[in-house]
Amino acid sequence: MGQWAAIYTTVSTADQSCERQASELTSFAGRCGYDVAGIFMETAPGAAANLTARNEVMDLAQTRQIDAVLVSELSRWGRSTQALLATLHRLARWKVSVVAMNGMTFGLDTPHGRMVATMLAGIAQFERELISERVKSGLAAAKARGKKLGRRPGQRPKSDRFTPNLLQAVSERRS
């Protein structure tokens, strides 16, 4: 009898897609001998508190319907150290592993596993904070060069794509 895994993917904005992660993780699951119980895709900022798809995966784990959660990298499962460790501990109580595509498995039932998970969670949070600092630095540099930031009055690039369809719907008296 094979082991069951949930595939969890996440991106930060609606402009991005989870498809690449899902495809790579599905192949990874096949190579590792996992049967896929479901693919759960999330679009939410990294530190979002309400992650619906992740909560669904946690429900599967709690009801013992899966043996592992497959993620492309640790930072996709949890971006803050506290949240990551909390979910890893809950999963460990239910005997469910988190497997990053790089092959690292988190078994928190040993002191060594707990140490590795803590170190990697710290690295994930460090990476997230570095990204945040780089974004802030880039915005400050652009502002110093005279670049105007934020929304501008008038049409937006995305709305340009939808304007023809919208005008046609209005002319046809559709909502």
XYZ file of C-alpha atoms in Angstrom:
175
model
C 0.000 0.000 0.000
C 1.486 3.356 -1.089
C 1.640 6.505 0.925
C -0.783 9.340 0.244
C 0.385 12.908 -0.160
C -1.255 16.283 -0.579
C 0.447 18.686 -2.949
C 0.429 22.263 -1.661
C 1.352 25.211 -3.884
C 1.173 28.907 -3.206
C 1.897 32.185 -4.951
C 1.699 35.721 -3.623
C -0.383 37.507 -6.258
C -3.155 36.741 -8.734
C -0.751 37.584 -11.584
C 1.270 34.487 -10.717
C 0.320 30.854 -11.304
C 0.669 27.706 -9.216
C 0.694 25.496 -12.319
C 4.490 25.125 -12.549
C 4.749 24.128 -8.880
C 1.835 21.688 -9.245
C 3.360 20.059 -12.335
C 6.806 19.692 -10.764
C 5.381 18.359 -7.494
C 3.153 15.847 -9.305
C 6.224 14.465 -11.091
C 8.135 14.493 -7.794
C 5.313 12.544 -6.100
C 5.459 9.904 -8.826
C 9.228 9.528 -8.520
C 8.961 9.176 -4.732
C 6.113 6.650 -4.860
C 3.384 8.853 -3.395
C -0.255 8.613 -4.439
C -1.650 12.143 -4.750
C -4.724 12.751 -2.589
C -5.195 16.250 -3.985
C -3.533 19.368 -5.300
C -4.186 22.451 -3.208
C -3.408 25.838 -4.715
C -3.298 29.102 -2.805
C -2.984 32.716 -3.884
C -2.157 34.804 -0.841
C 0.564 37.110 0.434
C 3.341 35.251 2.243
C 2.295 36.249 5.732
C -1.468 35.857 5.209
C -3.170 34.442 8.273
C -6.139 32.795 6.553
C -4.810 30.219 4.115
C -7.868 28.207 3.071
C -6.074 25.586 0.981
C -3.469 24.989 3.694
C -6.279 24.560 6.226
C -7.828 21.921 3.929
C -4.490 20.086 3.855
C -4.317 20.274 7.653
C -7.832 18.784 7.846
C -6.727 15.868 5.638
C -3.720 15.340 7.900
C -5.791 15.433 11.061
C -8.208 12.830 9.697
C -5.214 10.674 8.686
C -6.089 10.753 4.973
C -2.522 11.689 4.001
C 0.961 10.658 5.088
C 2.859 13.633 3.686
C 2.541 17.181 2.406
C 4.642 17.917 -0.677
C 5.874 21.475 -1.218
C 8.352 22.940 -3.674
C 10.347 24.572 -0.874
C 9.935 25.096 2.839
C 9.065 28.783 2.479
C 5.951 27.779 0.492
C 4.505 25.975 3.514
C 5.206 28.705 6.064
C 6.919 32.050 5.830
C 7.117 32.946 9.506
C 9.101 30.805 11.913
C 6.307 30.655 14.464
C 3.593 29.623 11.995
C 5.858 27.101 10.288
C 6.921 25.408 13.499
C 3.354 25.370 14.840
C 2.048 23.558 11.760
C 5.048 21.220 11.659
C 4.400 20.227 15.280
C 0.695 19.671 14.619
C 1.523 17.520 11.589
C 4.084 15.549 13.617
C 1.399 14.706 16.192
C -0.652 13.222 13.347
C 2.398 11.383 11.906
C 2.394 13.467 8.708
C 5.661 14.639 7.145
C 6.366 17.792 5.171
C 8.562 16.929 2.203
C 10.223 19.726 0.253
C 10.964 18.905 -3.371
C 14.670 19.035 -2.584
C 14.068 15.781 -0.675
C 14.233 17.083 2.877
C 11.728 15.400 5.184
C 10.765 16.855 8.533
C 10.284 14.223 11.164
C 9.773 16.162 14.359
C 9.688 13.057 16.516
C 13.479 13.194 17.064
C 15.697 15.907 18.539
C 17.693 15.992 15.288
C 14.553 16.516 13.194
C 13.368 19.311 15.486
C 16.771 21.019 15.270
C 16.845 20.858 11.458
C 13.267 22.140 11.215
C 14.039 25.050 13.521
C 17.161 26.026 11.565
C 15.391 25.833 8.214
C 12.398 27.777 9.521
C 14.789 30.508 10.644
C 16.384 30.559 7.202
C 12.951 30.823 5.550
C 12.010 33.802 7.692
C 15.423 35.393 7.099
C 14.938 35.020 3.334
C 11.468 36.589 3.527
C 12.812 39.556 5.506
C 15.673 40.006 3.009
C 13.182 40.116 0.150
C 11.138 42.704 2.021
C 14.236 44.839 2.632
C 15.245 44.603 -1.053
C 11.773 45.701 -2.162
C 11.804 48.663 0.244
C 15.306 49.612 -0.876
C 14.299 49.421 -4.532
C 11.234 51.574 -3.924
C 13.331 54.174 -2.063
C 15.907 54.233 -4.890
C 13.177 54.666 -7.515
C 11.608 57.461 -5.485
C 15.021 59.177 -5.172
C 15.357 59.050 -8.977
C 12.042 60.915 -9.238
C 9.876 57.937 -10.160
C 6.266 58.414 -9.100
C 5.009 55.419 -7.160
C 1.510 54.211 -6.429
C -1.713 54.417 -8.368
C -2.188 57.088 -10.968
C -5.462 58.552 -12.127
C -6.898 57.105 -15.316
C -6.729 53.690 -16.930
C -4.667 50.865 -15.480
C -2.663 48.360 -17.579
C -4.892 45.459 -16.562
C -8.087 47.372 -17.186
C -6.923 48.077 -20.743
C -7.276 44.365 -21.458
C -10.846 44.263 -20.145
C -12.146 47.582 -21.500
C -13.246 46.281 -24.940
C -15.216 43.403 -23.390
C -16.741 45.728 -20.817
C -17.817 48.293 -23.427
C -19.312 45.548 -25.583
C -21.287 44.170 -22.625
C -22.583 47.667 -21.806
C -23.613 48.259 -25.442
C -25.501 44.925 -25.365
C -27.149 46.015 -22.109
C -25.577 43.144 -20.154
C -24.401 43.593 -16.595
